[in-house]
mmCIF file of C-alpha atoms and ligand atoms in Angstrom:
data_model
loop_
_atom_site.group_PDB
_atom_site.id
_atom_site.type_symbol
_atom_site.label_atom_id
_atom_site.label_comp_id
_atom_site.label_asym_id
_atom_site.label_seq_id
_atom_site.Cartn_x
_atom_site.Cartn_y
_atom_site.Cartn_z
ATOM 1 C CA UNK A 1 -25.748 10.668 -1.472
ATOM 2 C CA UNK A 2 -22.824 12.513 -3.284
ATOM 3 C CA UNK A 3 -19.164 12.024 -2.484
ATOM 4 C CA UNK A 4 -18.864 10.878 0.636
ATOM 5 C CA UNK A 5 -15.878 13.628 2.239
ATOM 6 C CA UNK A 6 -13.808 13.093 5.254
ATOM 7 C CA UNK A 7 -11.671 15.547 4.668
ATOM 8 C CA UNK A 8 -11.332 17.646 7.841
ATOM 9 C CA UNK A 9 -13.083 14.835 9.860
ATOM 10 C CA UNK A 10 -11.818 14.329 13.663
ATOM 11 C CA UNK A 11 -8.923 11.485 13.587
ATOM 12 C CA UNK A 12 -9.003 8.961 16.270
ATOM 13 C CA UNK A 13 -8.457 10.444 19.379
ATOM 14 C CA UNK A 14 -4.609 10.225 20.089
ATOM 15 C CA UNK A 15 -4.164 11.048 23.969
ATOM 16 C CA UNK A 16 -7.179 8.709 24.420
ATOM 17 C CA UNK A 17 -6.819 4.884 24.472
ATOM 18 C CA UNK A 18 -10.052 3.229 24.588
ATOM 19 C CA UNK A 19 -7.778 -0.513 25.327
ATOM 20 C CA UNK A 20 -8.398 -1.438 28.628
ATOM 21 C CA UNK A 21 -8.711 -5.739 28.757
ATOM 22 C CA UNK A 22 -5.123 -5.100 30.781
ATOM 23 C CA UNK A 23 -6.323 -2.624 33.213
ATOM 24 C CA UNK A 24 -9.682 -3.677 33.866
ATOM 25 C CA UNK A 25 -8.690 -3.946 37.468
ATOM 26 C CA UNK A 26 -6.799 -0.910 38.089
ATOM 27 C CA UNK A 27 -6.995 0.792 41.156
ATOM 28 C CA UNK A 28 -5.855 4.050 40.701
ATOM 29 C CA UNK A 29 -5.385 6.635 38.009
ATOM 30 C CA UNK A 30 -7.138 9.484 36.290
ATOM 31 C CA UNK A 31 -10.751 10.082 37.296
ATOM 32 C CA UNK A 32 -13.904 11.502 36.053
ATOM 33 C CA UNK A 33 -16.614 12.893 38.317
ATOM 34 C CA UNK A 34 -20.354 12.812 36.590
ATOM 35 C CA UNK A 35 -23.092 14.363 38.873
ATOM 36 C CA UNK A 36 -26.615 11.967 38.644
ATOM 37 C CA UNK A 37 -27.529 15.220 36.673
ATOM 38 C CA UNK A 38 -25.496 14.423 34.161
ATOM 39 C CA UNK A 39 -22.765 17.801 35.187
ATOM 40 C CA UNK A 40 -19.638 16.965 34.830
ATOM 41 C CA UNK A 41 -17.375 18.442 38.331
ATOM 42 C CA UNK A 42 -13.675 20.256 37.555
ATOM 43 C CA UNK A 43 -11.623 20.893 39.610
ATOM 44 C CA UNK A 44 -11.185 24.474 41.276
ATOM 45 C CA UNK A 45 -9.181 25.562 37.949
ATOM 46 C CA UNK A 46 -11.769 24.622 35.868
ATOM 47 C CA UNK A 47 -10.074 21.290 34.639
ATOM 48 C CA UNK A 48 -11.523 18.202 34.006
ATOM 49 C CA UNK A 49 -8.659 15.622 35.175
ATOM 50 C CA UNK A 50 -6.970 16.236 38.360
ATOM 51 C CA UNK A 51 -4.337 13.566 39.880
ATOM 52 C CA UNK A 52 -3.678 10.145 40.139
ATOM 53 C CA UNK A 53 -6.141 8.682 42.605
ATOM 54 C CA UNK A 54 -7.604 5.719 43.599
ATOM 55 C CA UNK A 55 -10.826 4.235 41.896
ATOM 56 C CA UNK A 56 -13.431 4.194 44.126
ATOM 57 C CA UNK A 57 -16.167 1.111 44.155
ATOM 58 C CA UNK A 58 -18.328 1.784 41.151
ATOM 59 C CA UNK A 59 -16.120 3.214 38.756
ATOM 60 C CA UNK A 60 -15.707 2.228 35.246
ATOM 61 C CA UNK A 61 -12.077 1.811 33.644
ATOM 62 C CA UNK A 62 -12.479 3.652 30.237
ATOM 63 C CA UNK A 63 -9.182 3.139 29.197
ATOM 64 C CA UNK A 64 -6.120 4.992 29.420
ATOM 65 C CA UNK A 65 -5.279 8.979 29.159
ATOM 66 C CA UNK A 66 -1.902 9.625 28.005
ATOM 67 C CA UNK A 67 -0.973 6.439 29.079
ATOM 68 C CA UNK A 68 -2.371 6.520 33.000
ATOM 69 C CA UNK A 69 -5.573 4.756 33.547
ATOM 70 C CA UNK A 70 -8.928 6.794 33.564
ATOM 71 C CA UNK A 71 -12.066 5.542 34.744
ATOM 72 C CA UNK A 72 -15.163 7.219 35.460
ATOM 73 C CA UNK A 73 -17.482 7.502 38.588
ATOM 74 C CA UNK A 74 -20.823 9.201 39.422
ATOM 75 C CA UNK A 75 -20.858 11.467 42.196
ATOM 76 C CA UNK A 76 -22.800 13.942 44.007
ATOM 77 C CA UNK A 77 -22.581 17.167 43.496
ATOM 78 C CA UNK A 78 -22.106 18.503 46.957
ATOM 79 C CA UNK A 79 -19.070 16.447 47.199
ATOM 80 C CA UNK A 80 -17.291 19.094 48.564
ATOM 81 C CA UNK A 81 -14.235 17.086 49.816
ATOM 82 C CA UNK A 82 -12.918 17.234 46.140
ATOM 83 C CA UNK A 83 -13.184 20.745 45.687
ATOM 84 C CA UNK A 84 -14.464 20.650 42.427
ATOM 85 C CA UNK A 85 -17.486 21.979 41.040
ATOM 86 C CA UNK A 86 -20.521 21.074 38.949
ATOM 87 C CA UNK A 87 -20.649 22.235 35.639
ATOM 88 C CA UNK A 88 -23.503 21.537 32.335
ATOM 89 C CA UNK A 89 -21.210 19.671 29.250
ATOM 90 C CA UNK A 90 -22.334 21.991 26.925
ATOM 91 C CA UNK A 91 -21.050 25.081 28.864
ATOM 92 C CA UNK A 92 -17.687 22.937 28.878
ATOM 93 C CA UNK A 93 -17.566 22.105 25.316
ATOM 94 C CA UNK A 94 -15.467 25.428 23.889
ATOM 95 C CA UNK A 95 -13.051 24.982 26.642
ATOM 96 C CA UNK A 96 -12.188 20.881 25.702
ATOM 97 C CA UNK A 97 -10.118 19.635 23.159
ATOM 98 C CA UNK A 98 -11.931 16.964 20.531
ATOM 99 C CA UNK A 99 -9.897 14.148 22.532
ATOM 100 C CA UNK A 100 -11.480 15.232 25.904
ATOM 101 C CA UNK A 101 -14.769 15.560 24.120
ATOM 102 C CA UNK A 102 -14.656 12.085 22.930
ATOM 103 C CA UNK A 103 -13.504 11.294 26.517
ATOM 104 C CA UNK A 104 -16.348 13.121 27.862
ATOM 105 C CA UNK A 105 -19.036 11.387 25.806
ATOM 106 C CA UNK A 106 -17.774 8.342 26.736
ATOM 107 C CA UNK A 107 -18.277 8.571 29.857
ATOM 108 C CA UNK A 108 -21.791 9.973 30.271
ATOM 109 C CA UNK A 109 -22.848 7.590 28.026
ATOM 110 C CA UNK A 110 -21.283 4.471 29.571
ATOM 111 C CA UNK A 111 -22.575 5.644 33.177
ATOM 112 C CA UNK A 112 -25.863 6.457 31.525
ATOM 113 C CA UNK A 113 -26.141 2.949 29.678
ATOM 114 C CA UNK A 114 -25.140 1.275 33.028
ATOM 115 C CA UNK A 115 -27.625 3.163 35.142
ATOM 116 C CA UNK A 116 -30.876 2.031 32.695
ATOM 117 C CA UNK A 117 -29.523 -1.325 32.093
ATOM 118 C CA UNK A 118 -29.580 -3.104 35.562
ATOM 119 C CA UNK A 119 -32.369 -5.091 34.627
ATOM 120 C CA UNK A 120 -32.810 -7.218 31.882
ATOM 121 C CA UNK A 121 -35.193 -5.786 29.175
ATOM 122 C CA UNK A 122 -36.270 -9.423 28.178
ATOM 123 C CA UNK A 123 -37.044 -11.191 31.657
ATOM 124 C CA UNK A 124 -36.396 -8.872 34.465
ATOM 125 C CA UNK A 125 -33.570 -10.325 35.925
ATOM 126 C CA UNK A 126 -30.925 -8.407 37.301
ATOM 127 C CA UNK A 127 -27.903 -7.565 34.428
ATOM 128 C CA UNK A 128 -24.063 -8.079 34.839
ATOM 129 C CA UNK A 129 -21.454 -5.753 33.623
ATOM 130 C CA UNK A 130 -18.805 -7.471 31.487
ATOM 131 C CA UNK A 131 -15.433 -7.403 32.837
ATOM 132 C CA UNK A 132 -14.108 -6.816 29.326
ATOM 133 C CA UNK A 133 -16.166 -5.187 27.261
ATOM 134 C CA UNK A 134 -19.287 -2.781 27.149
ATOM 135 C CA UNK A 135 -21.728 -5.413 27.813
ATOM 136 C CA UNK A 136 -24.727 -6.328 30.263
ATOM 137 C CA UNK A 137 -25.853 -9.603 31.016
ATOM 138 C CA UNK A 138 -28.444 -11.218 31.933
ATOM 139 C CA UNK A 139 -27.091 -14.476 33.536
ATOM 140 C CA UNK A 140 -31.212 -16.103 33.356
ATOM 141 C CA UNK A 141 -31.826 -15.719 29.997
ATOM 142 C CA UNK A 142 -28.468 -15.338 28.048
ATOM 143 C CA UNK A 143 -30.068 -11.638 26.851
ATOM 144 C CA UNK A 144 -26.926 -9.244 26.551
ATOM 145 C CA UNK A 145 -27.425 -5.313 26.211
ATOM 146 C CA UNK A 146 -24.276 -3.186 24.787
ATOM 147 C CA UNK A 147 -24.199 1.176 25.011
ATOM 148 C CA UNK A 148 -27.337 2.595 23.017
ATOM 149 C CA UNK A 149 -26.425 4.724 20.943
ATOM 150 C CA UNK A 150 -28.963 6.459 18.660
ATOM 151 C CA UNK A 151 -27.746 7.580 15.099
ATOM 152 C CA UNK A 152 -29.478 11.208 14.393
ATOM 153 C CA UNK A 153 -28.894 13.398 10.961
ATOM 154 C CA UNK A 154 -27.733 16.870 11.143
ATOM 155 C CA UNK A 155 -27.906 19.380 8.372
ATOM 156 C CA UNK A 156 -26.966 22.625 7.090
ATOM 157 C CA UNK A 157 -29.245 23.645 4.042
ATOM 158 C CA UNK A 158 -28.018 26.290 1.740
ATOM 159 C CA UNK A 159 -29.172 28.612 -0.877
ATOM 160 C CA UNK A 160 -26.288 29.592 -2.342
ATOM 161 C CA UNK A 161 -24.320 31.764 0.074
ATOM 162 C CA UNK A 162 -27.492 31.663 2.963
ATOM 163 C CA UNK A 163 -28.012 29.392 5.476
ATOM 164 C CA UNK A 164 -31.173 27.865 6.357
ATOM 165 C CA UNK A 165 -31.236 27.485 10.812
ATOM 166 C CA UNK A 166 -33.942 26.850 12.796
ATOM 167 C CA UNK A 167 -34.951 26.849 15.916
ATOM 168 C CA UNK A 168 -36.695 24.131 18.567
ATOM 169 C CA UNK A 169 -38.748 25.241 21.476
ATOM 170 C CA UNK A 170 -36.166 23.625 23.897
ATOM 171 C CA UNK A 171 -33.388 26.254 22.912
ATOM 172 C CA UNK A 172 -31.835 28.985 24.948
ATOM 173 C CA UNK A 173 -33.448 32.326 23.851
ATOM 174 C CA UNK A 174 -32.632 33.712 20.299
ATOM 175 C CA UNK A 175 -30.343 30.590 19.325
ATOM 176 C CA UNK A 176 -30.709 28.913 15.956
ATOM 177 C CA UNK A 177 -29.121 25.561 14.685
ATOM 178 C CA UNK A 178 -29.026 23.441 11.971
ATOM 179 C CA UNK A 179 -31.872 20.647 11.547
ATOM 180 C CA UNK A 180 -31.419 17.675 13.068
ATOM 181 C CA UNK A 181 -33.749 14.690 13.474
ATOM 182 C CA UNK A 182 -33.413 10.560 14.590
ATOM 183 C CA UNK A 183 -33.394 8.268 11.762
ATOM 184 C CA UNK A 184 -36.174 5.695 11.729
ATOM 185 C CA UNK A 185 -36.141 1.966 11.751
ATOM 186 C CA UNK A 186 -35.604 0.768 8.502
ATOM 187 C CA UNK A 187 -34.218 4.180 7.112
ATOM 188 C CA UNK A 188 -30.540 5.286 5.797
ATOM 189 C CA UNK A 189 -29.298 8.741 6.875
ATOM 190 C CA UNK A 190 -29.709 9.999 3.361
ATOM 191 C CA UNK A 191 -33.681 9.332 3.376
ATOM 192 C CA UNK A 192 -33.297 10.609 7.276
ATOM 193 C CA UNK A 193 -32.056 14.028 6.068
ATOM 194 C CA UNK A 194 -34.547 14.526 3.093
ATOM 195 C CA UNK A 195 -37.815 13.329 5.004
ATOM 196 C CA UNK A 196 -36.876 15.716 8.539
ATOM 197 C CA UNK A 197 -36.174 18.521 6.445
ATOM 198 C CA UNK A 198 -39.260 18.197 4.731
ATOM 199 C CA UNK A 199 -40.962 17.718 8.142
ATOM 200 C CA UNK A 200 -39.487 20.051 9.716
ATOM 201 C CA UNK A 201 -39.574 23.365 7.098
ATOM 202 C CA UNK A 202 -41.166 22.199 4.271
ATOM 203 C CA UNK A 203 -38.327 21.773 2.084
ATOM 204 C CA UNK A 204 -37.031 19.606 -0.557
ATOM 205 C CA UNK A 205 -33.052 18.984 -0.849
ATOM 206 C CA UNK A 206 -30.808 17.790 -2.917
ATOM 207 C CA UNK A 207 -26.812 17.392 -3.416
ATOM 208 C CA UNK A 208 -27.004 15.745 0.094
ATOM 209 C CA UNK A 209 -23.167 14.723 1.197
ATOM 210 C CA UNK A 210 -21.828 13.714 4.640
ATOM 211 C CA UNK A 211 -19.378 15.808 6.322
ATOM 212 C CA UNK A 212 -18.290 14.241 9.608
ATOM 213 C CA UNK A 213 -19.951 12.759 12.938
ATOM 214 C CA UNK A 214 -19.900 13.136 16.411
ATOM 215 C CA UNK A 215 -21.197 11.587 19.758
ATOM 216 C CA UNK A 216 -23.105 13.384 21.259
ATOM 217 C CA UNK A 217 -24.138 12.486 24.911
ATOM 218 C CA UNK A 218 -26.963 13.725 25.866
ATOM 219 C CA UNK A 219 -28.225 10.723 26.227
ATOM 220 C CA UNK A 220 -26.998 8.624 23.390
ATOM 221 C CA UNK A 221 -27.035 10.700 20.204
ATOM 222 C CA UNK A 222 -24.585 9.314 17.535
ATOM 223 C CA UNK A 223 -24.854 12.723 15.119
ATOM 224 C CA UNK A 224 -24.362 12.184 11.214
ATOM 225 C CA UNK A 225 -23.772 15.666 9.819
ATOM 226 C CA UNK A 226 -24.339 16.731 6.178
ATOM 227 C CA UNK A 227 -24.946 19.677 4.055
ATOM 228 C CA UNK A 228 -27.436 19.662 1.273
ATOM 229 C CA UNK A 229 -28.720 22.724 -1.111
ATOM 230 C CA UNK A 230 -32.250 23.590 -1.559
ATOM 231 C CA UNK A 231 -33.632 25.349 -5.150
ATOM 232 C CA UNK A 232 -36.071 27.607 -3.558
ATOM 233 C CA UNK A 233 -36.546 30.134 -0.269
ATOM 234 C CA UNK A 234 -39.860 29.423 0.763
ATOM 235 C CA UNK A 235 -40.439 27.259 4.523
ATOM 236 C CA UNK A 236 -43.308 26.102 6.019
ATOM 237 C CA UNK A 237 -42.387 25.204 9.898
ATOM 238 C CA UNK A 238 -44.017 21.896 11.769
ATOM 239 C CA UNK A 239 -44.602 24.496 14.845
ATOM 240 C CA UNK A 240 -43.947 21.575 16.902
ATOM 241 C CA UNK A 241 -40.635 20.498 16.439
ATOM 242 C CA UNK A 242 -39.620 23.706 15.579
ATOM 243 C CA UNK A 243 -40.869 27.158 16.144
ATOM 244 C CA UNK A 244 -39.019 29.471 14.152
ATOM 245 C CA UNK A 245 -37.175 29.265 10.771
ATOM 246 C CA UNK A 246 -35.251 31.621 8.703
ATOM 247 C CA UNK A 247 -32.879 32.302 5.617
ATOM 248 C CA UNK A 248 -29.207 33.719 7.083
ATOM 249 C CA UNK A 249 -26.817 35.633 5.418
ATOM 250 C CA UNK A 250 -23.080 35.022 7.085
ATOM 251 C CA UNK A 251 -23.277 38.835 7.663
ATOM 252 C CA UNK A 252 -26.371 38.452 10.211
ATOM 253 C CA UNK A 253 -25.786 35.619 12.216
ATOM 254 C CA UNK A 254 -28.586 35.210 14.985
ATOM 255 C CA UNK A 255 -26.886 33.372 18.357
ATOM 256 C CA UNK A 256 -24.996 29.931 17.309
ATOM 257 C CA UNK A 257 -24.566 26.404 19.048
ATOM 258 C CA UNK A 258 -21.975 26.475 21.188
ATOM 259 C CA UNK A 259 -17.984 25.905 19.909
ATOM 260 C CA UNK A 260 -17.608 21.731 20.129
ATOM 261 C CA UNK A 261 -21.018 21.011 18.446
ATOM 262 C CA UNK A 262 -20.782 19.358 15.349
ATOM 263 C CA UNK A 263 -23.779 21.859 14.431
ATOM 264 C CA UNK A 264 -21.638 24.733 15.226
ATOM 265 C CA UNK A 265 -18.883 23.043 13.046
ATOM 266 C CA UNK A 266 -21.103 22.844 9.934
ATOM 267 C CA UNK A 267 -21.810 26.713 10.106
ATOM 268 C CA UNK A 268 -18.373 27.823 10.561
ATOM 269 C CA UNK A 269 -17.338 25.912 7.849
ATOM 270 C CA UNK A 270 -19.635 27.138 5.601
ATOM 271 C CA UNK A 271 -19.306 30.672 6.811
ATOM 272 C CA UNK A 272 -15.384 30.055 5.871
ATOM 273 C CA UNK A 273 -15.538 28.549 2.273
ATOM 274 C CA UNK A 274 -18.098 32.139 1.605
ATOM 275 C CA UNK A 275 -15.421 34.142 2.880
ATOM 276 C CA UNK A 276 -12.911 32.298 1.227
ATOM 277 C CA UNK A 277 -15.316 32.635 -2.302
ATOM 278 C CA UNK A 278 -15.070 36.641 -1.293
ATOM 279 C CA UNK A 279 -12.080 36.945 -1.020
ATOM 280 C CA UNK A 280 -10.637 34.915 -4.024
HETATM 281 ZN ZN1 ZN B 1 -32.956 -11.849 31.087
#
């Protein structure tokens, strides 16, 4: 790996306090509603946080939110006693700020990681969430599960000014990302980014550097985003992974992640620093 850059990376989130060992036990405060689907419900103006209300049974305290504490609860969807309605994350993305992004993420993954972890992996027994801390465990055997979170590389190849995006089966009709792939046990992100680009199109890289990361909740993602340069043109897709590859000028963009993902972050940068270059 080259340089490692930060430059431009997110800062801590300010308006979001993850503390919470003196408010484990609040009762009231900010709340977010996730649907068993994984939606998130706003309210009736399309916001995320509403009022100061009480914590109902089940909630988790994630910390606080501009200095009131914010926990988060699952809900149903037809709750229609809040007024709010169900919404997918990624439709919400544009419209949040990075520190309600962060806030988001943790919360569908905390709910998520509590949902699959009520039963210890090890003997069975049922798991016990941590009054402190994001931890399960298992009282029988001592076995203690924290959040999964699975670290995935996330790349924009260029070739000189173009930009190499691909597509997966999975996404919305003429949309094309950047590559992306889960590293493998025993691998570092750089050997992650050479060996799914080669999977995936066929492609060598080199000049691989990191650029900045992002959680990315859907489950667990942990996304490690790079850029690396490629000496020649030619792909050869997996078909399986993904079905359509292609060279793009930042003139002819096809349809782009949405606004909020750290793939969408990687092209606009890049498609800034070109018109930068132009206009020098
Ligand atoms: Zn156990």
């Amino acid at each position: 790996m080259a340089n490692t850059t930060l430059q431009d990376a997110p800062v801590a989130a300010s308006l979001f306090d993850r503390e919470r060992r003196d408010i484990v036990d609040a009762r009231k405060g900010l709340l977010i509603r996730i649907t068993p689907d994984g939606e998130l419900l706003l309210t009736s103006d399309e916001r995320l946080l509403g009022h100061e209300e009480p914590f109902p049974e089940w909630s988790i305290v994630l910390g606080r939110w501009q200095g009131m504490p914010i926990a988060v609860v699952e809900a149903p969807c037809d709750d229609v006693s809040t007024a709010r309605r169900a919404h997918k994350v990624t439709d919400c993305l544009p419209m949040l700020s990075d520190d309600e992004r962060c806030l988001v993420a943790t919360a569908l993954e905390v709910l998520h990681w509590r949902r699959d972890h009520r039963f210890c992996g090890r003997c069975g027994s049922p798991m016990v969430m941590d009054a402190f801390e994001y931890a399960m465990h298992c009282k029988a055997c001592g076995h203690i599960c924290y959040p999964r979170l699975s670290p995935c590389i996330i790349t924009l190849v260029t070739y000189g000014d173009d930009m190499l995006l691909a597509r997966s089966p999975h996404f919305p009709a003429g949309r094309f990302s950047t590559l992306a792939g889960f590293i493998e046990p025993g691998e570092n992100a750089e050997q992650a980014v050479k060996r799914e680009i080669r999977e995936e199109v066929g492609v060598d890289v080199h000049g691989v550097v990191f650029q900045r990361s992002q959680s990315w909740p859907f489950p667990h993602s942990f996304m490690l985003g790079f850029t690396a340069q490629t000496s020649t043109k030619d792909i050869t897709i997996d078909g399986v992974e993904i079905e359509a590859a292609d060279w793009f000028s930042i003139d002819e963009l096809p349809a782009l992640p949405p606004v909020g993902a750290i793939s969408r972050w990687l092209i606009d940068q890049h498609v800034k620093q070109v018109k930068a270059k132009r206009h020098a």
